[in-house]
PDB file of C-alpha atoms in Angstrom:
ATOM      1  CA  GLN W   1      13.777  -5.884 -15.471  1.00 85.00           C
ATOM      2  CA  ALA W   2      10.838  -3.729 -14.603  1.00 88.00           C
ATOM      3  CA  ILE W   3      12.826  -0.597 -13.950  1.00 88.00           C
ATOM      4  CA  SER W   4      14.633  -1.256 -17.364  1.00 89.00           C
ATOM      5  CA  THR W   5      11.295  -1.502 -19.052  1.00 92.00           C
ATOM      6  CA  LEU W   6       9.971   1.568 -17.371  1.00 89.00           C
ATOM      7  CA  ALA W   7      12.810   3.462 -18.650  1.00 90.00           C
ATOM      8  CA  SER W   8      11.673   3.399 -22.070  1.00 90.00           C
ATOM      9  CA  THR W   9       8.227   4.635 -21.409  1.00 90.00           C
ATOM     10  CA  SER W  10       6.928   8.104 -21.028  1.00 88.00           C
ATOM     11  CA  ALA W  11       7.326   7.684 -17.201  1.00 89.00           C
ATOM     12  CA  ALA W  12      11.264   7.014 -17.544  1.00 91.00           C
ATOM     13  CA  PHE W  13      11.892  10.299 -15.571  1.00 91.00           C
ATOM     14  CA  LEU W  14      10.594   8.103 -12.494  1.00 90.00           C
ATOM     15  CA  VAL W  15      13.910   5.882 -12.896  1.00 91.00           C
ATOM     16  CA  SER W  16      16.221   8.800 -13.849  1.00 90.00           C
ATOM     17  CA  PRO W  17      18.544   9.995 -11.483  1.00 91.00           C
ATOM     18  CA  SER W  18      17.632  13.480 -12.847  1.00 91.00           C
ATOM     19  CA  PRO W  19      15.324  15.690 -10.614  1.00 90.00           C
ATOM     20  CA  ILE W  20      11.612  15.638 -11.445  1.00 89.00           C
ATOM     21  CA  HIS W  21      10.329  18.825 -13.231  1.00 89.00           C
ATOM     22  CA  SER W  22       6.603  20.028 -13.201  1.00 89.00           C
ATOM     23  CA  SER W  23       6.632  19.384 -16.903  1.00 90.00           C
ATOM     24  CA  GLN W  24       6.848  15.644 -16.249  1.00 90.00           C
ATOM     25  CA  ARG W  25       3.508  13.900 -16.073  1.00 88.00           C
ATOM     26  CA  LEU W  26       2.416  10.352 -15.457  1.00 86.00           C
ATOM     27  CA  PRO W  27       0.304   8.841 -18.314  1.00 85.00           C
ATOM     28  CA  GLN W  28      -3.321   9.481 -17.520  1.00 86.00           C
ATOM     29  CA  PHE W  29      -5.282   6.551 -15.824  1.00 86.00           C
ATOM     30  CA  VAL W  30      -8.448   5.803 -17.515  1.00 87.00           C
ATOM     31  CA  PRO W  31     -10.416   3.256 -15.128  1.00 86.00           C
ATOM     32  CA  THR W  32     -12.228   0.361 -16.558  1.00 85.00           C
ATOM     33  CA  PRO W  33     -15.864   0.672 -16.084  1.00 86.00           C
ATOM     34  CA  LEU W  34     -17.152  -2.206 -13.681  1.00 82.00           C
ATOM     35  CA  THR W  35     -20.948  -3.024 -13.927  1.00 80.00           C
ATOM     36  CA  PRO W  36     -22.449  -4.007 -10.661  1.00 74.00           C
ATOM     37  CA  THR W  37     -21.763  -7.597  -9.582  1.00 66.00           C
ATOM     38  CA  GLN W  38     -24.930  -9.611  -9.621  1.00 67.00           C
ATOM     39  CA  LYS W  39     -25.578 -13.383  -8.927  1.00 63.00           C
ATOM     40  CA  ARG W  40     -27.468 -14.569 -12.033  1.00 66.00           C
ATOM     41  CA  LYS W  41     -30.413 -16.466 -11.567  1.00 65.00           C
ATOM     42  CA  HIS W  42     -29.142 -19.819 -12.796  1.00 67.00           C
ATOM     43  CA  ASP W  43     -31.683 -22.932 -12.536  1.00 69.00           C
ATOM     44  CA  LEU W  44     -28.478 -25.110 -11.616  1.00 65.00           C
ATOM     45  CA  LEU W  45     -28.115 -23.165  -8.400  1.00 69.00           C
ATOM     46  CA  GLU W  46     -31.929 -23.323  -7.311  1.00 73.00           C
ATOM     47  CA  MET W  47     -32.574 -26.944  -8.328  1.00 74.00           C
ATOM     48  CA  GLU W  48     -32.478 -29.947  -5.929  1.00 77.00           C
ATOM     49  CA  LEU W  49     -29.603 -32.199  -7.018  1.00 74.00           C
ATOM     50  CA  GLU W  50     -29.564 -35.883  -6.298  1.00 79.00           C
ATOM     51  CA  MET W  51     -25.765 -36.808  -7.573  1.00 87.00           C
ATOM     52  CA  GLU W  52     -22.904 -35.972  -5.738  1.00 88.00           C
ATOM     53  CA  LYS W  53     -21.208 -34.939  -8.906  1.00 86.00           C
ATOM     54  CA  GLU W  54     -24.284 -32.464  -9.679  1.00 84.00           C
ATOM     55  CA  LYS W  55     -23.775 -31.240  -6.108  1.00 83.00           C
ATOM     56  CA  ALA W  56     -20.145 -30.531  -6.555  1.00 88.00           C
ATOM     57  CA  LEU W  57     -20.491 -28.741  -9.885  1.00 86.00           C
ATOM     58  CA  GLN W  58     -23.149 -26.622  -8.347  1.00 83.00           C
ATOM     59  CA  LYS W  59     -20.750 -25.460  -5.326  1.00 88.00           C
ATOM     60  CA  VAL W  60     -17.904 -24.907  -7.874  1.00 90.00           C
ATOM     61  CA  LEU W  61     -20.453 -22.532  -9.825  1.00 86.00           C
ATOM     62  CA  ASP W  62     -21.472 -20.793  -6.392  1.00 85.00           C
ATOM     63  CA  GLU W  63     -17.877 -20.623  -5.695  1.00 91.00           C
ATOM     64  CA  ALA W  64     -17.139 -19.145  -9.054  1.00 89.00           C
ATOM     65  CA  TYR W  65     -19.670 -16.283  -8.548  1.00 85.00           C
ATOM     66  CA  ALA W  66     -18.076 -15.453  -4.991  1.00 88.00           C
ATOM     67  CA  ASP W  67     -14.411 -15.047  -6.847  1.00 92.00           C
ATOM     68  CA  VAL W  68     -16.032 -12.716  -9.554  1.00 88.00           C
ATOM     69  CA  SER W  69     -17.565 -10.630  -6.815  1.00 87.00           C
ATOM     70  CA  TYR W  70     -14.469 -10.748  -4.841  1.00 93.00           C
ATOM     71  CA  TYR W  71     -11.928  -9.769  -7.630  1.00 92.00           C
ATOM     72  CA  LYS W  72     -14.695  -7.166  -8.793  1.00 91.00           C
ATOM     73  CA  SER W  73     -14.427  -5.312  -5.467  1.00 91.00           C
ATOM     74  CA  THR W  74     -10.593  -5.917  -5.338  1.00 94.00           C
ATOM     75  CA  LEU W  75     -10.351  -4.112  -8.712  1.00 93.00           C
ATOM     76  CA  MET W  76     -12.731  -1.134  -7.665  1.00 91.00           C
ATOM     77  CA  GLY W  77     -10.527  -0.545  -4.593  1.00 93.00           C
ATOM     78  CA  THR W  78      -7.481  -0.393  -6.686  1.00 94.00           C
ATOM     79  CA  GLN W  79      -8.862   1.952  -9.263  1.00 93.00           C
ATOM     80  CA  SER W  80     -10.255   4.105  -6.535  1.00 93.00           C
ATOM     81  CA  ASN W  81      -6.785   4.364  -4.871  1.00 94.00           C
ATOM     82  CA  LEU W  82      -5.068   4.856  -8.256  1.00 93.00           C
ATOM     83  CA  VAL W  83      -7.451   7.808  -8.816  1.00 92.00           C
ATOM     84  CA  LEU W  84      -6.764   9.421  -5.429  1.00 94.00           C
ATOM     85  CA  GLN W  85      -2.970   8.870  -6.302  1.00 94.00           C
ATOM     86  CA  SER W  86      -3.369  10.761  -9.384  1.00 92.00           C
ATOM     87  CA  MET W  87      -5.048  13.534  -7.827  1.00 93.00           C
ATOM     88  CA  TYR W  88      -2.271  13.752  -5.171  1.00 94.00           C
ATOM     89  CA  CYS W  89       0.384  13.855  -8.171  1.00 92.00           C
ATOM     90  CA  ASP W  90      -1.493  16.309  -9.994  1.00 92.00           C
ATOM     91  CA  LYS W  91      -1.462  18.657  -6.817  1.00 94.00           C
ATOM     92  CA  MET W  92       2.177  18.046  -6.096  1.00 94.00           C
ATOM     93  CA  SER W  93       2.915  18.898  -9.548  1.00 93.00           C
ATOM     94  CA  GLY W  94       1.057  22.114  -9.396  1.00 93.00           C
ATOM     95  CA  GLN W  95       2.969  23.020  -6.214  1.00 95.00           C
ATOM     96  CA  LEU W  96       6.386  22.004  -7.993  1.00 94.00           C
ATOM     97  CA  ALA W  97       5.566  24.096 -10.920  1.00 94.00           C
ATOM     98  CA  ALA W  98       4.802  27.135  -8.398  1.00 94.00           C
ATOM     99  CA  GLN W  99       8.304  26.453  -6.831  1.00 94.00           C
ATOM    100  CA  GLU W 100       9.962  26.401 -10.167  1.00 94.00           C
ATOM    101  CA  GLU W 101       8.419  29.686 -11.176  1.00 93.00           C
ATOM    102  CA  ARG W 102       9.604  31.407  -7.750  1.00 93.00           C
ATOM    103  CA  LYS W 103      12.994  29.970  -8.319  1.00 91.00           C
ATOM    104  CA  SER W 104      13.142  31.341 -11.753  1.00 90.00           C
ATOM    105  CA  LYS W 105      11.786  34.891 -10.820  1.00 88.00           C
ATOM    106  CA  LYS W 106      14.445  35.122  -7.992  1.00 85.00           C
ATOM    107  CA  LYS W 107      17.157  34.251 -10.612  1.00 82.00           C
ATOM    108  CA  ARG W 108      15.848  36.803 -13.017  1.00 79.00           C
ATOM    109  CA  VAL W 109      15.756  39.496 -10.235  1.00 74.00           C
ATOM    110  CA  VAL W 110      19.497  38.669  -9.430  1.00 66.00           C
ATOM    111  CA  ILE W 111      20.589  38.813 -12.586  1.00 59.00           C
TER     112      ILE W 111
END
């Protein structure tokens, strides 16, 4: 399913049986800006609670903040990795273009 979907996009060359050419590029990745994770000061997190229900809700709110922090750091790591991979692909594409150029020059000299 994913491969057939990919075959109808601008990155279809990745699933094609044909060799990749330097002119074929992945779509540009645009990272999502992430704001620093800050725990907001809610009175709910600071107040002394008397009822068990209040304590449970306070705990859930605190856990939700921990989840947000975890997912933001995971997203930041994923985006960083993707930026590095894009840089690598650009470098490899440049090397492939140079190789294609050398091959085309050899063919012109032979002919």
